[in-house]
XYZ file of C-alpha atoms in Angstrom:
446
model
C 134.415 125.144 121.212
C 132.196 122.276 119.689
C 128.921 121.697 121.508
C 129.970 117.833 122.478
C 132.660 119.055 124.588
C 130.642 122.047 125.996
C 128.361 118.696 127.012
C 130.614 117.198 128.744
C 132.450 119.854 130.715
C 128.869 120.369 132.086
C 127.959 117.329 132.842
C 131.485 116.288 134.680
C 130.617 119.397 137.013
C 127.544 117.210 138.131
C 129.400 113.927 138.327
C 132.216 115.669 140.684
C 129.364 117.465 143.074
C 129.445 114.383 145.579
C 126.736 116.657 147.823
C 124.568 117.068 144.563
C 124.763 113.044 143.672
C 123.988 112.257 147.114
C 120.524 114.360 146.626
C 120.054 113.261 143.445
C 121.213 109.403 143.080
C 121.210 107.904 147.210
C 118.897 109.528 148.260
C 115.741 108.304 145.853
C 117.384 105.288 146.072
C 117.029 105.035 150.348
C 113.689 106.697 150.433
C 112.278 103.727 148.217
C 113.817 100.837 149.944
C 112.438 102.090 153.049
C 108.769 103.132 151.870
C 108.551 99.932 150.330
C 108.864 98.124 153.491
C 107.683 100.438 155.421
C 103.840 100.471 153.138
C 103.867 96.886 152.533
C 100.737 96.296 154.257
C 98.399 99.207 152.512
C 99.679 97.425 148.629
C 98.234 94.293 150.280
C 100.664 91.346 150.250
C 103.503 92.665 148.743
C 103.366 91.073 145.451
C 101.868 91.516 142.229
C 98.994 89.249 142.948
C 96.004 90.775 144.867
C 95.657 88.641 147.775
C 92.786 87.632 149.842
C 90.371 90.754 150.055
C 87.007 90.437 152.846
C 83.795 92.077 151.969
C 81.068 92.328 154.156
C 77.807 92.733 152.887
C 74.648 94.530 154.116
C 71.266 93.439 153.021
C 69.267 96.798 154.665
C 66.047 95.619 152.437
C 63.602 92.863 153.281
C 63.506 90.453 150.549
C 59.750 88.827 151.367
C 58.384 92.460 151.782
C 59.820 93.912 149.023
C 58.813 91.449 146.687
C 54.872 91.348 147.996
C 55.238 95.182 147.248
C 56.130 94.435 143.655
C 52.995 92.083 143.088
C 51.410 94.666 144.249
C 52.418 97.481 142.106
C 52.329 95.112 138.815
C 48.440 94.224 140.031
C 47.426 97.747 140.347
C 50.501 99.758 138.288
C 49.535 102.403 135.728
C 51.930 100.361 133.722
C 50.193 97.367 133.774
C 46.625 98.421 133.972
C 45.892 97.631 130.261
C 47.329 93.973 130.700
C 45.067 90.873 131.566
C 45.067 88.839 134.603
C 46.815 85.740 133.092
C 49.630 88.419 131.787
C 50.025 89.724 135.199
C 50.710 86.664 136.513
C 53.327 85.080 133.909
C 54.908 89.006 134.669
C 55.263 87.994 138.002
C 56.125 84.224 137.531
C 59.100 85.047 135.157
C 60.501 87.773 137.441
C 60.653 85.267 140.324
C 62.180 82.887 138.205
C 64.915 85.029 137.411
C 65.848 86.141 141.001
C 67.653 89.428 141.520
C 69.131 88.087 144.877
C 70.342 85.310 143.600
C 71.774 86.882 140.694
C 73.998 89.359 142.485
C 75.450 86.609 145.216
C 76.171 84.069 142.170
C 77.890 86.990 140.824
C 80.015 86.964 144.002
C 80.269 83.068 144.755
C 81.480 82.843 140.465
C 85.440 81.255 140.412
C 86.582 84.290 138.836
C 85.223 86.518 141.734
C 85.871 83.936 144.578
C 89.711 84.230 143.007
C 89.293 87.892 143.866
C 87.243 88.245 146.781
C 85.390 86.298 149.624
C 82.811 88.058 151.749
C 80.193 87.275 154.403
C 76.385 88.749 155.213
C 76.575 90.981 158.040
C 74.099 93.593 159.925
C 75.244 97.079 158.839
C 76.521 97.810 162.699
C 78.555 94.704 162.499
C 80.278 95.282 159.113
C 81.313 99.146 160.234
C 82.860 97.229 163.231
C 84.354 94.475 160.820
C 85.538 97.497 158.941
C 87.208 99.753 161.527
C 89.343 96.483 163.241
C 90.309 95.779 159.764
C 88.741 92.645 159.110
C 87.396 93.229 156.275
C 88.575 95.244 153.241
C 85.380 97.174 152.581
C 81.725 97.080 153.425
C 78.548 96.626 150.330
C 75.659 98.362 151.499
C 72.602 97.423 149.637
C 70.016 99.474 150.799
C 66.145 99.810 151.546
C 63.685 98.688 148.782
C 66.683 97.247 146.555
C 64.646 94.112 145.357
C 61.238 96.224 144.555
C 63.458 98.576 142.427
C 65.511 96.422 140.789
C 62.531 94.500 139.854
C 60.720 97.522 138.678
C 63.585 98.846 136.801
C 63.697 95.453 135.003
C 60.361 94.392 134.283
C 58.193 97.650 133.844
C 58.867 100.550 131.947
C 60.228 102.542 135.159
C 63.623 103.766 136.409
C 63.680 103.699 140.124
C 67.301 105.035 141.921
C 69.134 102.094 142.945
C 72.230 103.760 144.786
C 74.992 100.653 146.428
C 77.540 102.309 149.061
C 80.814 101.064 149.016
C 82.735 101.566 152.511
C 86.726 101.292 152.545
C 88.905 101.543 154.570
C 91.720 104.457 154.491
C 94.868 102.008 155.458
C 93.608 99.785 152.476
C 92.660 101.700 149.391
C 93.868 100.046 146.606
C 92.273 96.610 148.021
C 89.189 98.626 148.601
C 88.895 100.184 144.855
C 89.050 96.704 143.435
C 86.091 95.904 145.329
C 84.734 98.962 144.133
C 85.170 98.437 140.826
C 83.644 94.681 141.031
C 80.757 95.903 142.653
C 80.339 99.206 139.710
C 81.036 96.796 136.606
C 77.905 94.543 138.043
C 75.626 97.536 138.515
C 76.713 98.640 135.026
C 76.012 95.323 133.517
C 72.187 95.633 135.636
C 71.941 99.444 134.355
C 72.607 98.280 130.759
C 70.027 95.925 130.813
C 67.297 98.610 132.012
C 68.322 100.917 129.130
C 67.685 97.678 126.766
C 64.362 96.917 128.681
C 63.302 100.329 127.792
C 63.765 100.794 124.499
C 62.547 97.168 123.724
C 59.460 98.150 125.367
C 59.041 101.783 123.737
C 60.144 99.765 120.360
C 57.549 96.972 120.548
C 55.053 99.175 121.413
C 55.282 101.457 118.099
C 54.314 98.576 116.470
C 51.948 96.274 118.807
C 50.512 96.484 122.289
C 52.038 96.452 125.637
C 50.701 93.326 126.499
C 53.217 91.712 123.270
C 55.999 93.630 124.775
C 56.108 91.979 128.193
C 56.616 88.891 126.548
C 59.753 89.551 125.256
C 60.966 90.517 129.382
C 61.631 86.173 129.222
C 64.111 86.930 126.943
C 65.621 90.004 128.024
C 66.467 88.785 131.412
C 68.355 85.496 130.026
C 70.394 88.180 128.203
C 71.043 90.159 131.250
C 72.376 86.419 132.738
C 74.881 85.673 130.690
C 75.839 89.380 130.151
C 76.609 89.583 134.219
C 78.465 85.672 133.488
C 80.367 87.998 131.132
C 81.268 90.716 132.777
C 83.032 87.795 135.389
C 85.398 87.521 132.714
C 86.257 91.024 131.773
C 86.284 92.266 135.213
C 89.064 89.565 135.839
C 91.093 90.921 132.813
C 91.122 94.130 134.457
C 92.126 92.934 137.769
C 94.590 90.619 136.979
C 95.872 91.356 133.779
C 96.845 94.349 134.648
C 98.804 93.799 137.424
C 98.500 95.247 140.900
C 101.671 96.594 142.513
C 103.737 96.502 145.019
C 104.414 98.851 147.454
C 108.284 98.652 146.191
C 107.012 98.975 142.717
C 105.163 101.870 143.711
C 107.526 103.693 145.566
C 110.559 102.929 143.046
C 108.840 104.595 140.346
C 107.575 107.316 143.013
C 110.765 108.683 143.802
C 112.322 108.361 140.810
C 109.481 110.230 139.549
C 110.006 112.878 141.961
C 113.621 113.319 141.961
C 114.456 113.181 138.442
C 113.010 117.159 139.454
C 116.113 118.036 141.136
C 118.007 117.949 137.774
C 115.965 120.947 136.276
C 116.366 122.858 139.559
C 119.958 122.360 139.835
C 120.509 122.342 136.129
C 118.812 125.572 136.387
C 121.488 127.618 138.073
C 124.271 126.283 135.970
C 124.073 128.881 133.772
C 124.155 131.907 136.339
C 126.904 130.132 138.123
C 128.841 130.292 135.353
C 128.194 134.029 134.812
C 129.650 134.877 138.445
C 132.249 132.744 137.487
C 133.191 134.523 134.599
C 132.837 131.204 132.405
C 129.859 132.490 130.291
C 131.292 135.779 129.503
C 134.398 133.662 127.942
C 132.918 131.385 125.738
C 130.634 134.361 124.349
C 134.014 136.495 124.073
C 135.676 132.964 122.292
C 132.527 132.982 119.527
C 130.433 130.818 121.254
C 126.752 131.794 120.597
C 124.110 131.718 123.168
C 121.953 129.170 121.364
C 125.173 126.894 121.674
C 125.304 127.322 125.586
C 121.687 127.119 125.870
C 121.550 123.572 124.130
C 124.711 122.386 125.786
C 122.652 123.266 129.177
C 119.534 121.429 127.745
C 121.426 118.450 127.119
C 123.208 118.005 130.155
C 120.085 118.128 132.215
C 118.751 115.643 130.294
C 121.757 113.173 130.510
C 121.432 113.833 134.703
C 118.065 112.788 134.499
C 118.571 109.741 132.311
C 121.791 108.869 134.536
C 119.344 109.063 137.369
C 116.271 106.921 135.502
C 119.015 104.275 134.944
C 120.409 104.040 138.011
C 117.585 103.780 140.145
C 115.960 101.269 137.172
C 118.995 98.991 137.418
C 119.234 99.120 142.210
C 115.314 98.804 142.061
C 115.400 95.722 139.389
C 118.696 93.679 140.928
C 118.588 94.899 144.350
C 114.690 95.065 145.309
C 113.641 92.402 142.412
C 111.160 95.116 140.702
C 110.036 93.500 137.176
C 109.776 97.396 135.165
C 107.629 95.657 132.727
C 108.372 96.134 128.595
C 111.739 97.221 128.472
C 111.263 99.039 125.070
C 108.715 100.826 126.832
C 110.957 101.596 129.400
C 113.607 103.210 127.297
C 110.849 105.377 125.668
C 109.605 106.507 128.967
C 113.075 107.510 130.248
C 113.679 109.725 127.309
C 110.280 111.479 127.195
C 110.179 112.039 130.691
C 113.827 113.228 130.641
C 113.060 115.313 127.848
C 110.061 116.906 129.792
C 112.669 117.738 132.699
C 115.520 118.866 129.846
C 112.571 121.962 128.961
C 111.681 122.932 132.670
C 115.543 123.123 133.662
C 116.593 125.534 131.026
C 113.146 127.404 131.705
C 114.082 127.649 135.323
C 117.758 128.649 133.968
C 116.753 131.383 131.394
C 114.473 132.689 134.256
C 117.072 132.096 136.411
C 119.881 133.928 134.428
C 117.256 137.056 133.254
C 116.955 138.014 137.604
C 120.430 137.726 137.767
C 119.497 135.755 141.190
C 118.887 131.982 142.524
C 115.409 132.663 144.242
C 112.951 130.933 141.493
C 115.306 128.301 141.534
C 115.547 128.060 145.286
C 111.672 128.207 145.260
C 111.089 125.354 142.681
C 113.802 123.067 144.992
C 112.288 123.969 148.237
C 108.241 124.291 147.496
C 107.412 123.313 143.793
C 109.151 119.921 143.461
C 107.193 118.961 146.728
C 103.994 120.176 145.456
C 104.407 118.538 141.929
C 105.732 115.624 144.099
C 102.456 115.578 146.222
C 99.468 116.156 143.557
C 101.671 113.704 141.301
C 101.053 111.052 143.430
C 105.227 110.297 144.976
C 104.219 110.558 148.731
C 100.569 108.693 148.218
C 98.896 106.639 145.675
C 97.048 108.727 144.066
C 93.922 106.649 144.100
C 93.989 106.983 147.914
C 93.715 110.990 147.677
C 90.485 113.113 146.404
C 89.173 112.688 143.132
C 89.957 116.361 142.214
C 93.828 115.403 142.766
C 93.570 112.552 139.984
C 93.289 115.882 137.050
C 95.938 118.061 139.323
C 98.227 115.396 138.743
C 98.353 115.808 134.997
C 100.086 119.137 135.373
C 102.528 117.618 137.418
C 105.723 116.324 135.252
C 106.284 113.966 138.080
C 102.480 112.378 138.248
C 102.035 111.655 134.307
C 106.014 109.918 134.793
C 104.313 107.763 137.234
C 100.983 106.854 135.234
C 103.483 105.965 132.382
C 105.733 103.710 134.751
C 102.977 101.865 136.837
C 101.297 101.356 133.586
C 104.007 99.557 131.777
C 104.242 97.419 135.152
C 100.551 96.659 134.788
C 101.032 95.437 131.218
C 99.741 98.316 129.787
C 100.458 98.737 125.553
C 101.944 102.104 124.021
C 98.565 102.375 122.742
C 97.059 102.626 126.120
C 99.479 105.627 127.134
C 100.239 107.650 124.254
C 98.320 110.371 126.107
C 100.212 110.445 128.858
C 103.793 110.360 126.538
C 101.890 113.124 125.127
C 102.139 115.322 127.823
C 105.478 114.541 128.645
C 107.176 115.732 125.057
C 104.616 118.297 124.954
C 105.589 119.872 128.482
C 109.393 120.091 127.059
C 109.108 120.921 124.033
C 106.838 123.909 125.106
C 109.383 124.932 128.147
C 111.699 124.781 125.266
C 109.663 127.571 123.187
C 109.049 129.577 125.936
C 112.793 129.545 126.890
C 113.492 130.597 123.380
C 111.094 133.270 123.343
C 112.155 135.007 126.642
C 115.588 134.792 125.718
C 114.827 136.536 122.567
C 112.841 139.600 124.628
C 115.651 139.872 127.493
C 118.660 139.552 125.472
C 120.283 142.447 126.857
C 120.134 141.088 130.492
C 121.475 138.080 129.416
């Protein structure tokens, strides 16, 4: 019997299982439709556009106080003992030229920003308020002594802890990491600048005196200006560019992630099914060799999965309007990732057809798929779950399906995900070996 038709007498025995395509096709295709309406409000607006995102922020620092704290310290610093009156003072004229305060809330009040995010000054009591009734997205805490130790990280050769909370809300999280990482890329920008003061500093003064190398701070903090004007621009690449989702985006990739897993488990006892059937025994009696039968099973889990990827591709794009991004990309994804399940279903099937029982297969359906499902990230966003579960979800089949997906939607190049396509020809190509090699062992109880 040639392998095409072995194939395809597999693969009709899926087609005709109208319980199995139920699980596998309707199913996915329900459970998206209604999480996508149903978690609307926690992607934002619905659309691919961020939306209007509130930010209170809480000045816990007295500006005035703070600052008469600095003159003090540059006046009577160890830092600044060698330097001479006049210096002192220009110190202390160019720093309040060049106004920390004013530089973070132009950061905020730039177009590109504004585009992004609006906030208001609040009293920290208010803004946990403002937080909890959900009127604003998240809450910037800057706290006690922030001007004094900006201004001594950036004008003497000091690094004082500067530490920014960021509080979001639960019901909100992807809103609430944007701010996040607005707020992060202009600290990074400020940190930069404080590595630069210091080894300006430590550089000038190898070759002249202190007193030369506090002249060049004039210059150093017009850089750190336009680098923070900058970073405006990059930091709106990175939010808009690459596109934020949907919650029908989301959940479309989500559970096609996630059920794509129900091929390899039912793929899985195909072979065993066909030994209490007798069917096995009769091709190997008719010549067929294992290897034959083994590939035959390989391939038809893979064409389930792809028949699945397609399916739900084509409902999610004409039914719920879902742009999948790169369509090359697209095709590429559906192959690796069906490739990754090909490997796991005929591991689960040589396992599987070694026992001479359905238990590892009944306990990948029932308890595996749903905890690949949850660290990969098909019930939640896996932003909105502990950091630790962002690296579980690279062992999960399921989560690295969905990085691939949700990164083609954000515009995301093959360059920027050959990692994660990686994994996924990686995964079945080692199932594959394994298989191979376990077969090879336990030949006699197969």
């Amino acid at each position: 019997m040639k392998l095409r038709h072995i194939i395809v007498k597999d693969v009709k025995k899926i087609i005709y299982d109208k319980k199995l395509l139920a699980i596998i096709l309707l199913m996915p295709i329900v459970l998206m439709t209604i999480l996508g309406f149903s978690l609307n409000n926690m992607f934002g607006d619905g659309g691919t556009s961020i939306g209007n995102i509130n930010v209170a922020i809480v000045k816990n620092y007295d500006a005035l106080e703070d600052m008469a704290r600095f003159e003090e310290t540059v006046n009577k610093s160890f830092f600044t003992k060698d330097l001479d009156e006049k210096s002192r003072e220009s110190l202390l004229s160019i720093v309040k030229d060049y106004n920390i305060e004013n530089i973070f809330f132009e950061f905020l009040d730039s177009d590109n920003i504004q585009e992004v995010m609006t906030y208001t000054v609040q009293d920290e009591e208010k803004a946990r308020e403002m937080l909890e009734s959900k009127e604003v997205t998240a809450v910037v805490i800057l706290p006690e002594n922030y001007i004094y130790n900006t201004y001594m990280n950036y004008a003497l050769p000091v690094r004082n802890i500067v530490d920014v909370e960021i509080l979001k809300h639960t019901d909100n999280s992807i809103k609430g990491s944007i701010v996040e990482a607005v707020i992060d890329g202009f600290m990074g920008t400020m940190n930069n600048y404080s590595l630069d003061k210091e080894v300006f500093i430590n550089k000038v003064q190898e070759y002249s005196d202190l007193e030369s190398a506090f002249e060049g701070i004039p210059y150093l903090m017009e850089e750190l200006t336009e680098n923070v004007q900058k970073n405006l621009d990059i930091k709106d690449i990175d939010v808009e560019g690459k596109k934020n989702l949907s919650s029908f985006q989301y959940y479309a990739v989500a559970m096609m992630a996630m059920f794509i897993l129900y091929s390899a488990s039912n793929g899985g006892r195909l072979l065993l099914e066909e030994k209490e059937n007798i069917t096995y025994q009769r091709n190997r009696v008719a010549g067929v060799p294992l290897s034959k039968i083994m590939i035959s099973n390989f391939f038809m889990i893979c064409i389930v999965a792809i028949l699945q990827s397609v399916v739900m591709i084509l409902y999610s794009s004409i039914v719920l309007k879902i742009n999948w991004g790169d369509i090359g990309l697209v095709l590429l994804s559906i192959l690796s990732s069906s490739l990754a399940i090909g490997g796991l279903g005929i591991f689960i099937s040589v396992i599987t057809l070694i026992v001479g029982n359905y238990k590892f297969a009944n306990v990948f359906e029932l308890g595996i798929i749903q905890f690949m499902a949850l660290i990969g990230g098909s019930f939640v966003p896996i932003e909105t779950l502990p950091s630790f579960m962002n690296k579980l979800s690279y062992f999960s089949t399921s989560g690295v399906a969905i990085k691939i997906y949700t990164g083609i939607m954000r515009n995301n190049s093959l360059a920027d995900m050959w990692n994660y396509y990686g994994i996924l020809i990686g995964t079945g190509v080692g199932f594959i070996m394994v298989s191979a090699i376990m077969v090879k062992l336990r030949r006699e109880a197969i």
